[in-house]
PDB file of C-alpha atoms in Angstrom:
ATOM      1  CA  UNK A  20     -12.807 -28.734 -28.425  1.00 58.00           C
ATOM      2  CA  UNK A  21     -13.599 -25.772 -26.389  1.00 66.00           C
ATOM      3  CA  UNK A  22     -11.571 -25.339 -22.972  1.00 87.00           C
ATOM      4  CA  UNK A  23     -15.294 -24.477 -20.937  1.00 91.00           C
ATOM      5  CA  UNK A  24     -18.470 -25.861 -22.351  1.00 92.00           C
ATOM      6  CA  UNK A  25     -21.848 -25.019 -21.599  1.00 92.00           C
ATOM      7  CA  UNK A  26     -25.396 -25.569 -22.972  1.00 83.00           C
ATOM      8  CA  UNK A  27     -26.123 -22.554 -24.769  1.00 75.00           C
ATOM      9  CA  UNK A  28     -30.323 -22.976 -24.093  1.00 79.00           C
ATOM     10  CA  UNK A  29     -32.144 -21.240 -24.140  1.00 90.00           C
ATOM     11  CA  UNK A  30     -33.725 -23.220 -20.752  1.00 95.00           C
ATOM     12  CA  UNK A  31     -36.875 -22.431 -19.613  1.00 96.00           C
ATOM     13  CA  UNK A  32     -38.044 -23.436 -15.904  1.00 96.00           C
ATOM     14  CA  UNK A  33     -41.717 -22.459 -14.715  1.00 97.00           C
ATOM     15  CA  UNK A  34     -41.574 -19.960 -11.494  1.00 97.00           C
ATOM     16  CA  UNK A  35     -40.328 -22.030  -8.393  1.00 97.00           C
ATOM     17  CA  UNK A  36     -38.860 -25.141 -10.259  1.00 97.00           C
ATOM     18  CA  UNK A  37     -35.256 -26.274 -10.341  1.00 97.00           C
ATOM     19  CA  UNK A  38     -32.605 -24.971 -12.909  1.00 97.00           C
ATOM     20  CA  UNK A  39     -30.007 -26.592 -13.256  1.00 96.00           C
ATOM     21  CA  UNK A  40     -26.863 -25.125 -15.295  1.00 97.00           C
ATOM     22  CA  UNK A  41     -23.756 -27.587 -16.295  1.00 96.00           C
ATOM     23  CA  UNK A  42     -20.647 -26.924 -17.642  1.00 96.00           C
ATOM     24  CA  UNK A  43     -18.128 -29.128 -18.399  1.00 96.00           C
ATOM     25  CA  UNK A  44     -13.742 -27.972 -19.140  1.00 94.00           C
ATOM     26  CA  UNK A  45     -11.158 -30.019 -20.694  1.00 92.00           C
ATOM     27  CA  UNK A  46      -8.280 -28.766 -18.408  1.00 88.00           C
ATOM     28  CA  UNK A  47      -7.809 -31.528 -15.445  1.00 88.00           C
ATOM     29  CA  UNK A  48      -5.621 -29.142 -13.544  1.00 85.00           C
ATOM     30  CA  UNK A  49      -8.369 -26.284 -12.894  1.00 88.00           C
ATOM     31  CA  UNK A  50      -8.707 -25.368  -9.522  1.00 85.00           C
ATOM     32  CA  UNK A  51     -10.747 -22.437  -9.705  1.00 89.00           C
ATOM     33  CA  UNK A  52     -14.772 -22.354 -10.730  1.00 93.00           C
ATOM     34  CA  UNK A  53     -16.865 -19.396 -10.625  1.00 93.00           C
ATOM     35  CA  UNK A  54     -20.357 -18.411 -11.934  1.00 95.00           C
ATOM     36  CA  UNK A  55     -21.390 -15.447 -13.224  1.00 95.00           C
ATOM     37  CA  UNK A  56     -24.569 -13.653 -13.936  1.00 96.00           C
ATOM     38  CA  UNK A  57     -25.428 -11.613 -16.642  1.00 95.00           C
ATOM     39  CA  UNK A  58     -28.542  -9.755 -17.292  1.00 95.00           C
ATOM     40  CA  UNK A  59     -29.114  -8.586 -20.608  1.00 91.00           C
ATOM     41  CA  UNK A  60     -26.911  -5.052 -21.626  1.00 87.00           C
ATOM     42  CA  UNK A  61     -25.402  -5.450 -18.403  1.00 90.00           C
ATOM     43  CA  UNK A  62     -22.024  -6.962 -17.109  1.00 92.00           C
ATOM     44  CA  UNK A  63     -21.605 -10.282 -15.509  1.00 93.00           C
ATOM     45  CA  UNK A  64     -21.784 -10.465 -11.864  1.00 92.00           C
ATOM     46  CA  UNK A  65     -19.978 -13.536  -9.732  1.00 91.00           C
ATOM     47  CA  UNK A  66     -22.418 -15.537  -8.276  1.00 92.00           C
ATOM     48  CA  UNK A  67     -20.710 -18.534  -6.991  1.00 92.00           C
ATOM     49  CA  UNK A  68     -17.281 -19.423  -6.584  1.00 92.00           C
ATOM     50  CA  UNK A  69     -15.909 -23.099  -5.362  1.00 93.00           C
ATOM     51  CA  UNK A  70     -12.626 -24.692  -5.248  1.00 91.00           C
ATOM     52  CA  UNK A  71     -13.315 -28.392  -3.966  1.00 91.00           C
ATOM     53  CA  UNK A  72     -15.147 -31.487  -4.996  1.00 95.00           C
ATOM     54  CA  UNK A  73     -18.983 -31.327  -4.052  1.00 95.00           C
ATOM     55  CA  UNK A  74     -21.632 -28.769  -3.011  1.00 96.00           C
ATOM     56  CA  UNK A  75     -21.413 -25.422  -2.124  1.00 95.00           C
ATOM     57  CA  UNK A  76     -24.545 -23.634  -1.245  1.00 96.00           C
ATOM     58  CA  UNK A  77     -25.590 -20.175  -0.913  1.00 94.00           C
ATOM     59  CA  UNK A  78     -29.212 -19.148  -0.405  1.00 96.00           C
ATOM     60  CA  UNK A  79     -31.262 -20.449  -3.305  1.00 97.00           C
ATOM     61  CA  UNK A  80     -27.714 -21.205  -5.367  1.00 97.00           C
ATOM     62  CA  UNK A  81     -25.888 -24.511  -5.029  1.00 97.00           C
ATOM     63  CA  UNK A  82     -22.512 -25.201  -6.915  1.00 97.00           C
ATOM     64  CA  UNK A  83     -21.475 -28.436  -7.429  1.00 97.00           C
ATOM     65  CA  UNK A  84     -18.214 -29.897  -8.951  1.00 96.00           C
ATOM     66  CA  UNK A  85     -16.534 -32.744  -9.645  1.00 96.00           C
ATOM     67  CA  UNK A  86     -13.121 -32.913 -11.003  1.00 94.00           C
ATOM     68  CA  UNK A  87     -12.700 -36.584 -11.678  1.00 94.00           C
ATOM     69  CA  UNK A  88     -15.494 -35.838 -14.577  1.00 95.00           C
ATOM     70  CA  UNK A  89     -14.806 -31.870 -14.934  1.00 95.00           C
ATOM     71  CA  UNK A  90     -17.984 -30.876 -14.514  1.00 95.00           C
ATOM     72  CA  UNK A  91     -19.371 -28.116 -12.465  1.00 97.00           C
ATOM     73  CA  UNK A  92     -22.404 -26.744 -12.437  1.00 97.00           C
ATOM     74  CA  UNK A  93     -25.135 -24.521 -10.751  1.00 97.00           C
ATOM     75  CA  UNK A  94     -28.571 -25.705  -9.364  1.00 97.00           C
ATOM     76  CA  UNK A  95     -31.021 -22.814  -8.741  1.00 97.00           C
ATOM     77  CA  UNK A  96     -33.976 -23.844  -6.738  1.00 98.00           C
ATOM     78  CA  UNK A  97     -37.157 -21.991  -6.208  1.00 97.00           C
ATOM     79  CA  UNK A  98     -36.224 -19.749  -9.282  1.00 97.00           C
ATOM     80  CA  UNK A  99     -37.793 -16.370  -9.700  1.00 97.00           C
ATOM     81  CA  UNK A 100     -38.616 -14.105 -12.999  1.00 96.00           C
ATOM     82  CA  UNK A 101     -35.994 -12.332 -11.830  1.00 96.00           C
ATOM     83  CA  UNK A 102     -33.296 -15.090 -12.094  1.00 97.00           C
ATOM     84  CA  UNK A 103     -34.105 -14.908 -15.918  1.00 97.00           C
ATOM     85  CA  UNK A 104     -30.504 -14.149 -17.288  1.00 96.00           C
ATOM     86  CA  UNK A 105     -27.726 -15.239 -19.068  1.00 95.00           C
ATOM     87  CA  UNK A 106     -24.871 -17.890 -16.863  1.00 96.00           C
ATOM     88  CA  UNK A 107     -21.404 -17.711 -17.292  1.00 95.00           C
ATOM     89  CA  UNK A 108     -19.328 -20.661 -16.278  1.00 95.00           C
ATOM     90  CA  UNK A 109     -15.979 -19.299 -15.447  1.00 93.00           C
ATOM     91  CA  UNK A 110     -12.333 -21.802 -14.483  1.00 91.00           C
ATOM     92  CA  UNK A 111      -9.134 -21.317 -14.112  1.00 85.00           C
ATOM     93  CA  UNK A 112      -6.710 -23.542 -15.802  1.00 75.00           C
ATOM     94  CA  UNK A 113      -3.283 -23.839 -15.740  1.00 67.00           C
ATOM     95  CA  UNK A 114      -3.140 -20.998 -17.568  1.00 67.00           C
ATOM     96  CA  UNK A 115      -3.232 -17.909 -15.130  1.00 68.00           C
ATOM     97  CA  UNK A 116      -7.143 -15.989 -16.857  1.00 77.00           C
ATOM     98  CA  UNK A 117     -10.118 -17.460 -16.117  1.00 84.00           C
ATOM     99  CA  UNK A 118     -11.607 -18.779 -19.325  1.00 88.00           C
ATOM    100  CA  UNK A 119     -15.496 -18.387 -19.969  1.00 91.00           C
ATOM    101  CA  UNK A 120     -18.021 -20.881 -21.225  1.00 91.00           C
ATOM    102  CA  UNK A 121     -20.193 -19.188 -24.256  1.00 90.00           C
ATOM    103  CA  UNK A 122     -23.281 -18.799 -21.134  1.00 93.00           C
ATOM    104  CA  UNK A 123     -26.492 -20.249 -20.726  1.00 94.00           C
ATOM    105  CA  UNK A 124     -29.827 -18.199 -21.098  1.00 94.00           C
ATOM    106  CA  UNK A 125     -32.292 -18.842 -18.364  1.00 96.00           C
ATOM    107  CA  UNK A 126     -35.800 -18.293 -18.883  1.00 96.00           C
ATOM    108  CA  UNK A 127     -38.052 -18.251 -15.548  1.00 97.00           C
ATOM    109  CA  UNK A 128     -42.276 -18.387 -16.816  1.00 96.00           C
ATOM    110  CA  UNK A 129     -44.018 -16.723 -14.447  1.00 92.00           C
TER     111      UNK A 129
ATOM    112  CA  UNK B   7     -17.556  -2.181  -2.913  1.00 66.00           C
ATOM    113  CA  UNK B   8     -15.115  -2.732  -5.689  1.00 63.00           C
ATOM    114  CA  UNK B   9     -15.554  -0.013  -8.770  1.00 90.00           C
ATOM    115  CA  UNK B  10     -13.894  -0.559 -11.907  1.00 94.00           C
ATOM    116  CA  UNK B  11     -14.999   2.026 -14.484  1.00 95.00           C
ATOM    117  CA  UNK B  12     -14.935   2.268 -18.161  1.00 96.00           C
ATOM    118  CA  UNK B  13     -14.942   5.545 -19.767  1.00 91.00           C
ATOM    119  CA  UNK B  14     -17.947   5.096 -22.459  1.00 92.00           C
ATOM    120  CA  UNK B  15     -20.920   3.273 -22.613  1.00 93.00           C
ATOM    121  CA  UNK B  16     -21.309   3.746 -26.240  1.00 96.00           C
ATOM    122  CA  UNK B  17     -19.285   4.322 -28.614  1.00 96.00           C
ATOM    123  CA  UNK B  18     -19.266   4.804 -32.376  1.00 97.00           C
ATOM    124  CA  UNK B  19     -16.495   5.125 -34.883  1.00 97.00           C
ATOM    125  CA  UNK B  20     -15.104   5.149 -37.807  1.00 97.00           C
ATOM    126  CA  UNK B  21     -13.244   2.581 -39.977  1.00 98.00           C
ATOM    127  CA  UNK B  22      -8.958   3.519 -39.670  1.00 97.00           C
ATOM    128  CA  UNK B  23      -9.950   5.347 -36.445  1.00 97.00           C
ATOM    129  CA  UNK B  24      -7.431   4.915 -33.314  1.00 97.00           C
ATOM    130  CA  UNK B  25      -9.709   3.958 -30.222  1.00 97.00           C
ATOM    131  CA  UNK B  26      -9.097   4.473 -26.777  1.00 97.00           C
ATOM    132  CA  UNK B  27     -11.349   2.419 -24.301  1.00 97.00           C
ATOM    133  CA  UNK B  28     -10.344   3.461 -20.642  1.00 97.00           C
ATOM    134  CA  UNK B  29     -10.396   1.148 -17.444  1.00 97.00           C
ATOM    135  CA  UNK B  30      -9.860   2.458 -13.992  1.00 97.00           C
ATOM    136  CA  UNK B  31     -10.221   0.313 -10.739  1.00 95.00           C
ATOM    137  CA  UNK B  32     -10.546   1.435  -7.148  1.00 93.00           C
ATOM    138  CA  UNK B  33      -9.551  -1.466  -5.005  1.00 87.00           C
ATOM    139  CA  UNK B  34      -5.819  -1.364  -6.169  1.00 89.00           C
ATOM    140  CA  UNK B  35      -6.029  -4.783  -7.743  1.00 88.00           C
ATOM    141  CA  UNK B  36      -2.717  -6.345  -9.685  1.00 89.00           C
ATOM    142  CA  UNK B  37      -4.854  -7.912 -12.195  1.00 89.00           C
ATOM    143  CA  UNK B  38      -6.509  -6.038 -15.065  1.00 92.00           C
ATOM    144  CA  UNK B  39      -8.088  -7.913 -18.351  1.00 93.00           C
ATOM    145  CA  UNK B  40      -9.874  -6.578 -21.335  1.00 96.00           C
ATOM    146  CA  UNK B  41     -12.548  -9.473 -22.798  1.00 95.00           C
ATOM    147  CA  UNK B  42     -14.822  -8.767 -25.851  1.00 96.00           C
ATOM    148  CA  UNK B  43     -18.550 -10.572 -25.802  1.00 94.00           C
ATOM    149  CA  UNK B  44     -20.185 -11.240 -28.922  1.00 92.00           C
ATOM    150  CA  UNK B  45     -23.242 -13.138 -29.168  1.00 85.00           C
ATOM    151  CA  UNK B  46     -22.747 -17.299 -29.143  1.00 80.00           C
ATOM    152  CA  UNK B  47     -18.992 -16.758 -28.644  1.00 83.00           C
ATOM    153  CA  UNK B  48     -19.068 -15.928 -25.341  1.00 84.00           C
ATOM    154  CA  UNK B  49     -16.050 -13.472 -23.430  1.00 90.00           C
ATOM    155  CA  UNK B  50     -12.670 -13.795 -25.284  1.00 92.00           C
ATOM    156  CA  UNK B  51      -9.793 -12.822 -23.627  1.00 92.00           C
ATOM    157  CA  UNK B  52      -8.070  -9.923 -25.345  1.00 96.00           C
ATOM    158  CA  UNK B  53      -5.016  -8.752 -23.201  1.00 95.00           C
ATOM    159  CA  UNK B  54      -4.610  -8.993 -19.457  1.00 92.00           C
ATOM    160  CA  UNK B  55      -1.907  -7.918 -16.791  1.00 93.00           C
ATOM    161  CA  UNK B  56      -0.618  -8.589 -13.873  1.00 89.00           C
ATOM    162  CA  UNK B  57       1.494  -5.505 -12.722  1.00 89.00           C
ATOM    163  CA  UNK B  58       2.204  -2.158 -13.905  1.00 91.00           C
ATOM    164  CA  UNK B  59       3.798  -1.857 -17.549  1.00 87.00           C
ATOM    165  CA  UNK B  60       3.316  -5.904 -17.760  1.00 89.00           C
ATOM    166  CA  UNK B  61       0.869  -7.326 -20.718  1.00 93.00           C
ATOM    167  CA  UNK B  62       0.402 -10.290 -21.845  1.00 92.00           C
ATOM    168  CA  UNK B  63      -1.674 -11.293 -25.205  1.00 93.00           C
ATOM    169  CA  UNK B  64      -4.808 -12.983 -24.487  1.00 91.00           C
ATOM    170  CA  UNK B  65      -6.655 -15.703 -27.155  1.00 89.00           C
ATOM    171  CA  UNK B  66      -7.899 -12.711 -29.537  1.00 94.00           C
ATOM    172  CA  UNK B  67      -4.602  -9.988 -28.945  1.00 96.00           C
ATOM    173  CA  UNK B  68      -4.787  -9.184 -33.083  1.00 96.00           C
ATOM    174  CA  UNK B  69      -5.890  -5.627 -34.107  1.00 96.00           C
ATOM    175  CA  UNK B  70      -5.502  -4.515 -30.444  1.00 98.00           C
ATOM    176  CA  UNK B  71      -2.918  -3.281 -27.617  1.00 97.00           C
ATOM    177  CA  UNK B  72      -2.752  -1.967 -24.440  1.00 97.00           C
ATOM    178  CA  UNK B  73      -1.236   0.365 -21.811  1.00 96.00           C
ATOM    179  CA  UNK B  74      -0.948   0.295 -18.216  1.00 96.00           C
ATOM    180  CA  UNK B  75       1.270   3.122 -17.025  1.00 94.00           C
ATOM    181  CA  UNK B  76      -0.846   2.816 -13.128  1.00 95.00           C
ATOM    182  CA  UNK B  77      -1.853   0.171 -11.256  1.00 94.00           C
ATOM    183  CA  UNK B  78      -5.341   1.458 -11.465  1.00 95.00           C
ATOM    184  CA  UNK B  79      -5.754   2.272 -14.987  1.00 96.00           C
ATOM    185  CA  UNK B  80      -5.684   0.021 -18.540  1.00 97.00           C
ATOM    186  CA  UNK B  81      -6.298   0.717 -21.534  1.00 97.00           C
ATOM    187  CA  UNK B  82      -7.416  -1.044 -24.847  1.00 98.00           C
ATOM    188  CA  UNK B  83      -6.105   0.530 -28.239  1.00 98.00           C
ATOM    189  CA  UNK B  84      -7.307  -0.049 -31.607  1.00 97.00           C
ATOM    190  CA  UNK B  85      -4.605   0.634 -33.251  1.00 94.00           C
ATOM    191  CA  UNK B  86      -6.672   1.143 -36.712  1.00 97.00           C
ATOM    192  CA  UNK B  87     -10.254   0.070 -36.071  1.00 97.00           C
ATOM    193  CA  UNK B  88     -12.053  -2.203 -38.310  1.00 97.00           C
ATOM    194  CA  UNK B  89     -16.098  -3.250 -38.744  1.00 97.00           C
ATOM    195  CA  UNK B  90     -14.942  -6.643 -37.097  1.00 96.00           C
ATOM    196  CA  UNK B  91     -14.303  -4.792 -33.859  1.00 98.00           C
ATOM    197  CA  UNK B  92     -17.984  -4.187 -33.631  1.00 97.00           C
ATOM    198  CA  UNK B  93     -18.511  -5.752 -30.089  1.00 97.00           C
ATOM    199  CA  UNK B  94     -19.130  -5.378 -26.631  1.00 96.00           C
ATOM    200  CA  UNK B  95     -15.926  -4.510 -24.605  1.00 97.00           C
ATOM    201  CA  UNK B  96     -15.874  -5.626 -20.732  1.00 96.00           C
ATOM    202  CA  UNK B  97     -12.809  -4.722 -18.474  1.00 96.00           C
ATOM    203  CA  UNK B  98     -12.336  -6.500 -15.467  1.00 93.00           C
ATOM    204  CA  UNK B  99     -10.379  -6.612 -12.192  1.00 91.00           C
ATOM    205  CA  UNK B 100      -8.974  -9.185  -9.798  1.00 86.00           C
ATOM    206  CA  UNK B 101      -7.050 -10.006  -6.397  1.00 82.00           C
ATOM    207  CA  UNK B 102      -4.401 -12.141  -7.394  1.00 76.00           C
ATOM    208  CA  UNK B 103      -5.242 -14.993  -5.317  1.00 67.00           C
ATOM    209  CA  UNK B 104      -3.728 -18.348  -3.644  1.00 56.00           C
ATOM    210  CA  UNK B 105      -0.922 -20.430  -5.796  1.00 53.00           C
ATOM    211  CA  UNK B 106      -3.175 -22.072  -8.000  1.00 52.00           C
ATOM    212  CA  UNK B 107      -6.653 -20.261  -7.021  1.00 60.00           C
ATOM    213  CA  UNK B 108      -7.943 -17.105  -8.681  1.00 62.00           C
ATOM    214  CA  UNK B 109     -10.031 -14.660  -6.805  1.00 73.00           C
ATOM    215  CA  UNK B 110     -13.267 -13.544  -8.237  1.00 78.00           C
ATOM    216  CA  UNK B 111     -12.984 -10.995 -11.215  1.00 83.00           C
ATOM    217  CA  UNK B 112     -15.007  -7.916 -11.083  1.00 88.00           C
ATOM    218  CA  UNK B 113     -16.465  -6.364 -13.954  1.00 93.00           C
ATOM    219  CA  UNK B 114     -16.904  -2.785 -15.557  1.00 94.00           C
ATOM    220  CA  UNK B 115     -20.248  -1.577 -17.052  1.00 94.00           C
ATOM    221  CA  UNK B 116     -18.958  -2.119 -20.737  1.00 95.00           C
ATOM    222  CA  UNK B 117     -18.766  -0.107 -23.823  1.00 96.00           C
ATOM    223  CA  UNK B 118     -20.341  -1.035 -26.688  1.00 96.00           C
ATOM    224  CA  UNK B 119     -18.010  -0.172 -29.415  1.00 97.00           C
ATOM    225  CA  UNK B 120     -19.679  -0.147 -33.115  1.00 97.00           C
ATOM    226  CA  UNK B 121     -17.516   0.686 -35.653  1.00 98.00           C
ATOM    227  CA  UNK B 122     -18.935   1.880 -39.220  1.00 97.00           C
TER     228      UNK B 122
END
C-alpha cells in the first residue's frame, strides 16, 4: 500500500464548478498536510498547508482533513482554465520528508 | 521570496557519465532534498539533509549520492549514469519547522536529465 494516495484522474470540471481533490495516507501519526500545484514542465508550488482536523480556507481553495479517517483533501470552487494542473498531496509522517501522492490532473472546460 | 536554483534546465548525457546536478538556496534553510518525478510515480525521495555535511538516503538513494559542503548548496551525483536515470530532477528547500510539523518545501525549476 502506498504511504499517500490520490486519484490519479484525469478530472475534468466545467469552468466555475467544484473540484474536489482527495487523498488519503496510511501513517496515523502525520501531522503535517500540504498541497501543491504543478503546471505542466514546471515545479510544484504549495498551495495549501493545514495541521488540524477540519477546514481551512483560502480564497477559492479550501483544505479539509480528517485524521480519524486520514483523509485530506482540497475543494476548489469557482475553478478557472487556469486552475487546469496537476495536485500534489504532500504529509509528513513520522518519518521527518514529506512524502508525495502520485498527483491528480485537473482539467477546467472552458 | 525564497530562490532555490538548479544549475541546468536540460541536460543530456551519456551512459557511464558522472553527473553533477547543482542546488543552491537563498533563504539559508537547514533542509535540502533531491526528489525525481516520473510520470504515474509521482516525486520519490532521493537523498535529503538536514545540516551541513549530514545526508540521509531517501526511498530511491541507489545509483546516486550527494554533497553538501554549505548550507546553501547540494548536490546530486550520478556516480555512473544509466538510461534509467532518465527523469525529471526537482531540488527543494525547507524551514525546519515545529516538533512534529514541517514547514512548506520550496521548489527549484528542475532539470530534466535524459541520459542516452
Amino acid at each position: 500500500q502506498k504511504e499517500v494516495e490520490q486519484n490519479s484522474g484525469p478530472l475534468s470540471v466545467p469552468e466555475g464548478a467544484i473540484a474536489s481533490l482527495n487523498c488519503t495516507y496510511s501513517d496515523r501519526g502525520s501531522q503535517s498536510f500540504f498541497w501543491y500545484r504543478q503546471y505542466s514542465g514546471k515545479s510544484p508550488e504549495l498551495i495549501m498547508s493545514i495541521y488540524s482536523n477540519g477546514d481551512k480556507e483560502d480564497g477559492r481553495f479550501t483544505a479539509q482533513l480528517n485524521k480519524a479517517s486520514q483523509y485530506v483533501s482540497l475543494l476548489i470552487r469557482d475553478s478557472q482554465p487556469s486552475d487546469s494542473a496537476t495536485y500534489l498531496c504532500a504529509v509528513k509522517g513520522s518519518a521527518r520528508q514529506l512524502t508525495f501522492g502520485s498527483g491528480t490532473q485537473l482539467t477546467v472546460l472552458p | 521570496d525564497v530562490k532555490v536554483t538548479q544549475s541546468s534546465r536540460y541536460l543530456v548525457k551519456r551512459t557511464g557519465e558522472k553527473v553533477f546536478l547543482e542546488c543552491v538556496q537563498d533563504m539559508d534553510h537547514e533542509n535540502m532534498f533531491w526528489y525525481r518525478q516520473d510520470p504515474g510515480l509521482g516525486l520519490r525521495l532521493i537523498y535529503f539533509s538536514y545540516d551541513v555535511k549530514m545526508k540521509e538516503k531517501g526511498d530511491i538513494p541507489e545509483g546516486y549520492s550527494v554533497s553538501r559542503e554549505k548550507k546553501e548548496r547540494f548536490s546530486l551525483i550520478l556516480e555512473s549514469a544509466s538510461t534509467n536515470q532518465t527523469s525529471m530532477y526537482l531540488c527543494a528547500s525547507s524551514r525546519p519547522g515545529d516538533v512534529g510539523r514541517s514547514t512548506e518545501a520550496f521548489f527549484g525549476q528542475g532539470t530534466r536529465l535524459t541520459v542516452v
